mmCIF file of C-alpha atoms in Angstrom:
data_model
loop_
_atom_site.group_PDB
_atom_site.id
_atom_site.type_symbol
_atom_site.label_atom_id
_atom_site.label_comp_id
_atom_site.label_asym_id
_atom_site.label_seq_id
_atom_site.Cartn_x
_atom_site.Cartn_y
_atom_site.Cartn_z
ATOM 1 C CA UNK A 148 -8.889 -17.155 -3.814
ATOM 2 C CA UNK A 149 -5.505 -18.277 -4.460
ATOM 3 C CA UNK A 150 -4.103 -14.664 -4.682
ATOM 4 C CA UNK A 151 -5.872 -13.977 -0.955
ATOM 5 C CA UNK A 152 -4.348 -17.171 0.102
ATOM 6 C CA UNK A 153 -1.205 -16.767 -1.079
ATOM 7 C CA UNK A 154 -0.984 -13.496 -0.163
ATOM 8 C CA UNK A 155 -1.825 -14.148 3.816
ATOM 9 C CA UNK A 156 0.474 -17.023 3.463
ATOM 10 C CA UNK A 157 3.362 -14.447 2.757
ATOM 11 C CA UNK A 158 2.889 -12.594 6.263
ATOM 12 C CA UNK A 159 1.859 -15.537 8.749
ATOM 13 C CA UNK A 160 5.223 -17.654 8.603
ATOM 14 C CA UNK A 161 5.623 -17.589 12.324
ATOM 15 C CA UNK A 162 4.674 -17.663 15.519
ATOM 16 C CA UNK A 163 5.924 -14.072 15.573
ATOM 17 C CA UNK A 164 3.719 -12.856 12.622
ATOM 18 C CA UNK A 165 0.752 -13.941 14.216
ATOM 19 C CA UNK A 166 1.375 -12.214 17.494
ATOM 20 C CA UNK A 167 2.714 -8.782 15.797
ATOM 21 C CA UNK A 168 -0.568 -8.780 13.633
ATOM 22 C CA UNK A 169 -2.816 -9.343 16.806
ATOM 23 C CA UNK A 170 -0.590 -6.660 18.703
ATOM 24 C CA UNK A 171 -0.860 -3.903 15.937
ATOM 25 C CA UNK A 172 -5.120 -4.963 15.561
ATOM 26 C CA UNK A 173 -5.373 -4.644 19.422
ATOM 27 C CA UNK A 174 -3.717 -1.143 19.312
ATOM 28 C CA UNK A 175 -5.939 -0.407 16.735
ATOM 29 C CA UNK A 176 -8.845 -1.564 18.570
ATOM 30 C CA UNK A 177 -7.908 0.874 21.403
ATOM 31 C CA UNK A 178 -7.788 3.687 19.249
ATOM 32 C CA UNK A 179 -11.073 2.571 17.447
ATOM 33 C CA UNK A 180 -12.738 2.328 20.326
ATOM 34 C CA UNK A 181 -11.714 5.551 21.864
ATOM 35 C CA UNK A 182 -13.136 7.232 18.784
ATOM 36 C CA UNK A 183 -15.914 5.998 18.559
ATOM 37 C CA UNK A 184 -17.197 6.458 22.367
ATOM 38 C CA UNK A 185 -16.332 9.742 22.481
ATOM 39 C CA UNK A 186 -15.963 10.599 19.019
ATOM 40 C CA UNK A 187 -12.882 12.124 19.107
ATOM 41 C CA UNK A 188 -11.954 12.892 15.413
ATOM 42 C CA UNK A 189 -16.108 13.655 14.323
ATOM 43 C CA UNK A 190 -15.938 16.644 17.424
ATOM 44 C CA UNK A 191 -12.244 18.042 16.645
ATOM 45 C CA UNK A 192 -13.559 18.245 12.637
ATOM 46 C CA UNK A 193 -17.026 19.304 13.190
ATOM 47 C CA UNK A 194 -15.440 21.825 15.953
ATOM 48 C CA UNK A 195 -12.777 23.213 13.490
ATOM 49 C CA UNK A 196 -14.702 23.080 10.023
ATOM 50 C CA UNK A 197 -14.606 26.912 9.237
ATOM 51 C CA UNK A 198 -11.030 26.861 10.810
ATOM 52 C CA UNK A 199 -8.765 25.685 7.957
ATOM 53 C CA UNK A 200 -5.300 26.266 9.894
ATOM 54 C CA UNK A 201 -6.764 24.781 12.500
ATOM 55 C CA UNK A 202 -8.285 21.840 11.471
ATOM 56 C CA UNK A 203 -5.074 21.175 9.466
ATOM 57 C CA UNK A 204 -2.776 21.340 11.951
ATOM 58 C CA UNK A 205 -5.560 18.900 13.851
ATOM 59 C CA UNK A 206 -5.016 16.046 11.339
ATOM 60 C CA UNK A 207 -1.073 16.454 11.029
ATOM 61 C CA UNK A 208 -1.076 16.132 15.321
ATOM 62 C CA UNK A 209 -3.464 13.641 15.330
ATOM 63 C CA UNK A 210 -1.786 11.132 12.021
ATOM 64 C CA UNK A 211 1.891 12.423 13.691
ATOM 65 C CA UNK A 212 0.935 10.502 16.629
ATOM 66 C CA UNK A 213 -0.311 7.514 15.079
ATOM 67 C CA UNK A 214 2.565 7.509 12.735
ATOM 68 C CA UNK A 215 5.013 7.673 15.899
ATOM 69 C CA UNK A 216 3.185 4.889 17.713
ATOM 70 C CA UNK A 217 3.059 2.190 15.057
ATOM 71 C CA UNK A 218 5.864 2.253 12.976
ATOM 72 C CA UNK A 219 8.722 2.328 15.796
ATOM 73 C CA UNK A 220 6.546 -0.533 17.075
ATOM 74 C CA UNK A 221 6.299 -2.191 13.697
ATOM 75 C CA UNK A 222 9.758 -2.374 13.015
ATOM 76 C CA UNK A 223 10.997 -3.110 16.229
ATOM 77 C CA UNK A 224 9.128 -6.294 16.673
ATOM 78 C CA UNK A 225 10.731 -7.884 13.049
ATOM 79 C CA UNK A 226 13.730 -6.450 14.411
ATOM 80 C CA UNK A 227 14.482 -2.792 12.209
ATOM 81 C CA UNK A 228 14.031 -0.121 14.348
ATOM 82 C CA UNK A 229 17.353 1.044 13.242
ATOM 83 C CA UNK A 230 15.261 2.063 9.851
ATOM 84 C CA UNK A 231 13.077 4.273 11.991
ATOM 85 C CA UNK A 232 15.374 7.181 12.134
ATOM 86 C CA UNK A 233 16.169 7.097 7.956
ATOM 87 C CA UNK A 234 12.653 6.558 7.051
ATOM 88 C CA UNK A 235 11.300 9.847 9.357
ATOM 89 C CA UNK A 236 11.038 12.183 6.163
ATOM 90 C CA UNK A 237 9.260 9.744 4.418
ATOM 91 C CA UNK A 238 6.954 9.202 7.546
ATOM 92 C CA UNK A 239 6.701 13.058 8.178
ATOM 93 C CA UNK A 240 5.476 12.579 3.751
ATOM 94 C CA UNK A 241 3.034 10.002 4.751
ATOM 95 C CA UNK A 242 1.384 11.969 7.682
ATOM 96 C CA UNK A 243 1.433 15.377 5.748
ATOM 97 C CA UNK A 244 -0.226 13.712 2.632
ATOM 98 C CA UNK A 245 -2.713 12.446 4.978
ATOM 99 C CA UNK A 246 -3.940 15.440 6.708
ATOM 100 C CA UNK A 247 -3.818 17.854 3.564
ATOM 101 C CA UNK A 248 -6.236 14.947 2.487
ATOM 102 C CA UNK A 249 -8.361 15.295 5.501
ATOM 103 C CA UNK A 250 -8.828 19.012 6.035
ATOM 104 C CA UNK A 251 -8.177 21.055 2.828
ATOM 105 C CA UNK A 252 -11.883 21.428 1.744
ATOM 106 C CA UNK A 253 -13.509 24.430 -0.595
ATOM 107 C CA UNK A 254 -16.093 25.032 1.928
ATOM 108 C CA UNK A 255 -17.364 28.645 0.058
ATOM 109 C CA UNK A 256 -20.411 27.921 -1.795
ATOM 110 C CA UNK A 257 -20.545 31.300 -3.765
ATOM 111 C CA UNK A 258 -17.477 30.389 -5.309
ATOM 112 C CA UNK A 259 -20.130 27.785 -7.535
ATOM 113 C CA UNK A 260 -22.453 30.523 -8.358
ATOM 114 C CA UNK A 261 -21.715 29.784 -11.524
ATOM 115 C CA UNK A 262 -23.633 26.472 -11.555
ATOM 116 C CA UNK A 263 -27.233 25.603 -10.962
ATOM 117 C CA UNK A 264 -28.434 26.175 -7.121
ATOM 118 C CA UNK A 265 -29.225 22.227 -7.285
ATOM 119 C CA UNK A 266 -26.273 21.406 -8.321
ATOM 120 C CA UNK A 267 -23.581 23.773 -6.043
ATOM 121 C CA UNK A 268 -22.842 20.860 -3.340
ATOM 122 C CA UNK A 269 -22.097 18.090 -6.237
ATOM 123 C CA UNK A 270 -20.224 20.652 -7.841
ATOM 124 C CA UNK A 271 -18.192 21.254 -4.256
ATOM 125 C CA UNK A 272 -17.930 17.568 -3.449
ATOM 126 C CA UNK A 273 -16.346 16.943 -7.354
ATOM 127 C CA UNK A 274 -13.993 19.893 -7.188
ATOM 128 C CA UNK A 275 -12.955 18.853 -3.208
ATOM 129 C CA UNK A 276 -11.980 15.159 -4.829
ATOM 130 C CA UNK A 277 -10.070 16.534 -7.686
ATOM 131 C CA UNK A 278 -8.185 18.368 -4.870
ATOM 132 C CA UNK A 279 -7.951 15.212 -2.894
ATOM 133 C CA UNK A 280 -6.613 13.375 -6.448
ATOM 134 C CA UNK A 281 -3.528 15.909 -6.758
ATOM 135 C CA UNK A 282 -2.278 16.302 -2.506
ATOM 136 C CA UNK A 283 -2.450 11.681 -3.257
ATOM 137 C CA UNK A 284 -0.467 11.988 -6.331
ATOM 138 C CA UNK A 285 2.304 15.177 -5.583
ATOM 139 C CA UNK A 286 4.538 12.426 -3.242
ATOM 140 C CA UNK A 287 4.285 9.629 -5.118
ATOM 141 C CA UNK A 288 5.097 11.301 -8.350
ATOM 142 C CA UNK A 289 8.221 13.203 -6.845
ATOM 143 C CA UNK A 290 9.326 9.375 -6.042
ATOM 144 C CA UNK A 291 9.036 8.074 -9.693
ATOM 145 C CA UNK A 292 10.734 10.696 -10.479
ATOM 146 C CA UNK A 293 13.381 10.981 -8.451
ATOM 147 C CA UNK A 294 14.335 6.816 -7.985
ATOM 148 C CA UNK A 295 15.949 6.233 -11.265
ATOM 149 C CA UNK A 296 17.245 2.734 -11.818
ATOM 150 C CA UNK A 297 15.000 1.584 -8.521
ATOM 151 C CA UNK A 298 13.421 -1.711 -7.842
ATOM 152 C CA UNK A 299 10.566 0.306 -6.082
ATOM 153 C CA UNK A 300 10.418 2.823 -8.335
ATOM 154 C CA UNK A 301 7.269 2.670 -9.657
ATOM 155 C CA UNK A 302 5.114 1.715 -6.919
ATOM 156 C CA UNK A 303 3.597 -1.072 -7.810
ATOM 157 C CA UNK A 304 2.179 1.028 -11.621
ATOM 158 C CA UNK A 305 4.031 -1.198 -13.801
ATOM 159 C CA UNK A 306 2.292 -4.597 -13.526
ATOM 160 C CA UNK A 307 -0.682 -5.795 -14.690
ATOM 161 C CA UNK A 308 -3.380 -7.890 -11.890
ATOM 162 C CA UNK A 309 -4.791 -10.871 -12.001
ATOM 163 C CA UNK A 310 -8.582 -9.568 -13.680
ATOM 164 C CA UNK A 311 -9.773 -13.253 -12.901
ATOM 165 C CA UNK A 312 -8.464 -12.958 -8.920
ATOM 166 C CA UNK A 313 -9.659 -9.754 -9.047
ATOM 167 C CA UNK A 314 -13.213 -10.046 -9.654
ATOM 168 C CA UNK A 315 -13.393 -13.281 -6.953
ATOM 169 C CA UNK A 316 -12.382 -10.954 -4.425
ATOM 170 C CA UNK A 317 -14.585 -8.192 -5.730
ATOM 171 C CA UNK A 318 -17.642 -10.855 -5.734
ATOM 172 C CA UNK A 319 -16.875 -11.979 -1.899
ATOM 173 C CA UNK A 320 -18.012 -8.010 -1.005
ATOM 174 C CA UNK A 321 -21.001 -7.883 -2.877
ATOM 175 C CA UNK A 322 -23.110 -9.702 -0.553
ATOM 176 C CA UNK A 323 -21.987 -7.963 2.653
ATOM 177 C CA UNK A 324 -22.276 -4.537 0.700
ATOM 178 C CA UNK A 325 -26.275 -5.967 0.220
ATOM 179 C CA UNK A 326 -26.613 -6.411 3.566
ATOM 180 C CA UNK A 327 -24.988 -3.026 4.932
ATOM 181 C CA UNK A 328 -26.939 -1.168 2.686
ATOM 182 C CA UNK A 329 -29.859 -1.988 5.386
ATOM 183 C CA UNK A 330 -27.756 0.128 7.898
ATOM 184 C CA UNK A 331 -29.057 3.805 8.789
ATOM 185 C CA UNK A 332 -24.955 4.762 9.090
ATOM 186 C CA UNK A 333 -24.530 3.366 6.104
ATOM 187 C CA UNK A 334 -27.576 5.381 4.589
ATOM 188 C CA UNK A 335 -26.345 8.641 6.077
ATOM 189 C CA UNK A 336 -23.383 8.649 3.945
ATOM 190 C CA UNK A 337 -24.136 7.074 1.097
ATOM 191 C CA UNK A 338 -24.932 7.865 -1.801
ATOM 192 C CA UNK A 339 -21.522 10.204 -1.573
ATOM 193 C CA UNK A 340 -23.744 12.537 -4.258
ATOM 194 C CA UNK A 341 -26.736 13.055 -3.105
ATOM 195 C CA UNK A 342 -27.748 16.348 -0.583
ATOM 196 C CA UNK A 343 -29.680 15.570 2.026
ATOM 197 C CA UNK A 344 -32.833 17.688 3.815
ATOM 198 C CA UNK A 345 -34.117 17.480 6.956
ATOM 199 C CA UNK A 346 -36.576 14.886 6.984
ATOM 200 C CA UNK A 347 -34.021 12.559 5.514
ATOM 201 C CA UNK A 348 -34.972 12.419 1.726
ATOM 202 C CA UNK A 349 -32.268 12.785 -0.820
ATOM 203 C CA UNK A 350 -32.062 15.795 -3.338
ATOM 204 C CA UNK A 351 -30.746 14.294 -6.944
ATOM 205 C CA UNK A 352 -28.858 16.149 -9.212
ATOM 206 C CA UNK A 353 -28.575 16.229 -12.721
ATOM 207 C CA UNK A 354 -27.392 13.100 -14.370
ATOM 208 C CA UNK A 355 -24.006 15.357 -15.700
ATOM 209 C CA UNK A 356 -23.107 16.198 -11.875
ATOM 210 C CA UNK A 357 -23.892 12.557 -11.017
ATOM 211 C CA UNK A 358 -21.167 11.612 -13.865
ATOM 212 C CA UNK A 359 -18.832 13.769 -13.287
ATOM 213 C CA UNK A 360 -19.250 12.980 -9.359
ATOM 214 C CA UNK A 361 -18.845 9.266 -9.822
ATOM 215 C CA UNK A 362 -15.564 9.919 -12.428
ATOM 216 C CA UNK A 363 -13.514 11.870 -9.736
ATOM 217 C CA UNK A 364 -15.073 9.365 -6.854
ATOM 218 C CA UNK A 365 -13.385 6.740 -8.511
ATOM 219 C CA UNK A 366 -9.862 8.505 -9.631
ATOM 220 C CA UNK A 367 -9.611 9.649 -6.353
ATOM 221 C CA UNK A 368 -9.693 5.923 -4.917
ATOM 222 C CA UNK A 369 -7.037 4.852 -7.565
ATOM 223 C CA UNK A 370 -4.340 7.401 -6.343
ATOM 224 C CA UNK A 371 -5.477 6.584 -2.864
ATOM 225 C CA UNK A 372 -4.916 3.051 -3.805
ATOM 226 C CA UNK A 373 -1.757 3.445 -4.940
ATOM 227 C CA UNK A 374 -0.551 6.008 -1.975
ATOM 228 C CA UNK A 375 -1.259 3.356 0.533
ATOM 229 C CA UNK A 376 -0.251 -0.073 -1.254
ATOM 230 C CA UNK A 377 1.922 1.530 -3.403
ATOM 231 C CA UNK A 378 3.865 4.742 -2.180
ATOM 232 C CA UNK A 379 3.372 3.559 1.939
ATOM 233 C CA UNK A 380 4.300 -0.048 1.195
ATOM 234 C CA UNK A 381 6.704 -0.443 -1.462
ATOM 235 C CA UNK A 382 9.857 2.554 -0.262
ATOM 236 C CA UNK A 383 9.779 1.172 3.608
ATOM 237 C CA UNK A 384 9.180 -2.236 2.613
ATOM 238 C CA UNK A 385 12.608 -2.763 0.298
ATOM 239 C CA UNK A 386 14.639 -1.345 3.751
ATOM 240 C CA UNK A 387 12.765 -3.372 6.283
ATOM 241 C CA UNK A 388 10.153 -5.364 4.728
ATOM 242 C CA UNK A 389 6.658 -5.721 3.546
ATOM 243 C CA UNK A 390 5.639 -7.244 7.454
ATOM 244 C CA UNK A 391 5.991 -3.883 9.463
ATOM 245 C CA UNK A 392 5.351 -1.848 5.931
ATOM 246 C CA UNK A 393 1.965 -3.447 5.577
ATOM 247 C CA UNK A 394 0.927 -3.591 9.249
ATOM 248 C CA UNK A 395 2.079 0.335 9.472
ATOM 249 C CA UNK A 396 -0.005 1.353 6.606
ATOM 250 C CA UNK A 397 -3.141 -0.963 7.686
ATOM 251 C CA UNK A 398 -2.891 0.877 10.666
ATOM 252 C CA UNK A 399 -2.681 4.430 9.331
ATOM 253 C CA UNK A 400 -5.266 3.569 6.534
ATOM 254 C CA UNK A 401 -7.932 2.203 9.467
ATOM 255 C CA UNK A 402 -7.045 6.353 11.042
ATOM 256 C CA UNK A 403 -8.300 7.805 7.850
ATOM 257 C CA UNK A 404 -11.824 6.025 8.568
ATOM 258 C CA UNK A 405 -12.131 7.855 11.433
ATOM 259 C CA UNK A 406 -15.004 10.152 10.424
ATOM 260 C CA UNK A 407 -16.774 7.360 8.657
ATOM 261 C CA UNK A 408 -19.310 4.609 10.126
ATOM 262 C CA UNK A 409 -18.238 2.593 13.071
ATOM 263 C CA UNK A 410 -17.599 -0.564 11.351
ATOM 264 C CA UNK A 411 -16.555 0.606 8.009
ATOM 265 C CA UNK A 412 -13.586 1.935 9.737
ATOM 266 C CA UNK A 413 -13.087 -1.427 11.561
ATOM 267 C CA UNK A 414 -13.395 -3.107 8.315
ATOM 268 C CA UNK A 415 -10.942 -0.399 6.413
ATOM 269 C CA UNK A 416 -7.850 -2.294 8.708
ATOM 270 C CA UNK A 417 -8.763 -5.637 7.541
ATOM 271 C CA UNK A 418 -8.980 -4.246 4.124
ATOM 272 C CA UNK A 419 -5.741 -2.226 4.388
ATOM 273 C CA UNK A 420 -3.763 -5.162 5.598
ATOM 274 C CA UNK A 421 -4.924 -7.599 3.114
ATOM 275 C CA UNK A 422 -4.438 -5.284 -0.538
ATOM 276 C CA UNK A 423 -1.137 -4.360 1.204
ATOM 277 C CA UNK A 424 -0.035 -8.098 1.641
ATOM 278 C CA UNK A 425 -2.444 -8.685 -1.976
ATOM 279 C CA UNK A 426 0.023 -5.310 -3.866
ATOM 280 C CA UNK A 427 3.398 -6.451 -2.324
ATOM 281 C CA UNK A 428 3.127 -10.520 -3.691
ATOM 282 C CA UNK A 429 1.918 -9.435 -6.770
ATOM 283 C CA UNK A 430 4.013 -6.211 -7.017
ATOM 284 C CA UNK A 431 1.001 -4.331 -8.030
ATOM 285 C CA UNK A 432 -0.924 -1.689 -7.029
ATOM 286 C CA UNK A 433 -3.981 -2.161 -9.539
ATOM 287 C CA UNK A 434 -5.733 -5.411 -7.633
ATOM 288 C CA UNK A 435 -6.376 -2.663 -4.890
ATOM 289 C CA UNK A 436 -7.500 -0.096 -7.499
ATOM 290 C CA UNK A 437 -9.639 -2.012 -9.158
ATOM 291 C CA UNK A 438 -11.418 -4.028 -6.002
ATOM 292 C CA UNK A 439 -11.596 -0.346 -4.175
ATOM 293 C CA UNK A 440 -13.155 1.242 -6.897
ATOM 294 C CA UNK A 441 -15.672 -1.762 -7.192
ATOM 295 C CA UNK A 442 -16.811 -1.222 -4.118
ATOM 296 C CA UNK A 443 -17.179 2.233 -3.587
ATOM 297 C CA UNK A 444 -19.482 2.241 -6.890
ATOM 298 C CA UNK A 445 -21.308 -0.556 -5.623
ATOM 299 C CA UNK A 446 -21.961 1.222 -2.626
ATOM 300 C CA UNK A 447 -23.071 4.289 -4.438
ATOM 301 C CA UNK A 448 -25.194 2.160 -6.102
ATOM 302 C CA UNK A 449 -26.479 -0.061 -3.353
ATOM 303 C CA UNK A 450 -27.455 3.173 -1.172
ATOM 304 C CA UNK A 451 -29.358 4.522 -4.416
ATOM 305 C CA UNK A 452 -31.527 1.344 -4.853
ATOM 306 C CA UNK A 453 -32.257 1.437 -0.963
ATOM 307 C CA UNK A 454 -33.868 5.550 -1.774
ATOM 308 C CA UNK A 455 -35.556 5.138 -4.438
ATOM 309 C CA UNK A 456 -37.029 1.238 -4.203
ATOM 310 C CA UNK A 457 -36.575 0.022 -0.540
ATOM 311 C CA UNK A 458 -37.192 2.700 2.087
ATOM 312 C CA UNK A 459 -41.147 4.160 2.796
#
């Protein structure tokens, strides 16, 4: 609990900090409300799912619009607007990676005719997660290679977390996940590894594929945390301070979830903000990695238990 408390105290030090957080939250709520009232992102995603170039362009413009709103505002609030122009290449890097992550998918099932028909769906999902891992890894790896003798070079990968604090924070989330698992919107998405029949029942693939999927799923969250709480925080924070960097990152992290269940997307803003401040305070991304993997696997397990034992 001490880590969470101290990390939040690092941010909320003055009245301006409270106002800036409230302003960014209000802005996010406007985007969030419009998206879920109009189904803006889901509709475009569905309409363009067979048009790889169109889908990539849509997500690039979507994240670019969000970045062009949030980064100038966050920097201006803390008197760092002059850092926006020098940061544009970095911000465009963020936007490009997010567009690739949301749009680049293998959709041709014929490429997987080497696996049994019951395993095609999970094989595609697993391979697509491996592609996402590569997308999240590329720019941070270039940063680490090129930024020799820089204090932000390793993006929080060179310091270990306080495990007792991590397990405490993870424990706080488990009751929330258990309650959420009774929601139909939750069960329409999780467990991710299972196929869904038209009547709502699940198709469970062979255990080997479930294991391979869960490994790739967990690895995806590890690189996601490194990207958001490391690459999107430390480089900008070293120039403009942690507060605008974390606020902007949390906003963009929330946008990433606009195809997920409504309240998962809302919670992602707060989760991104908290994990961003913890990352910056500890100079380590491992707390976020462990918490995120723990939550993700707990959601998989909770949904699986619902379908196996609690649903008629």
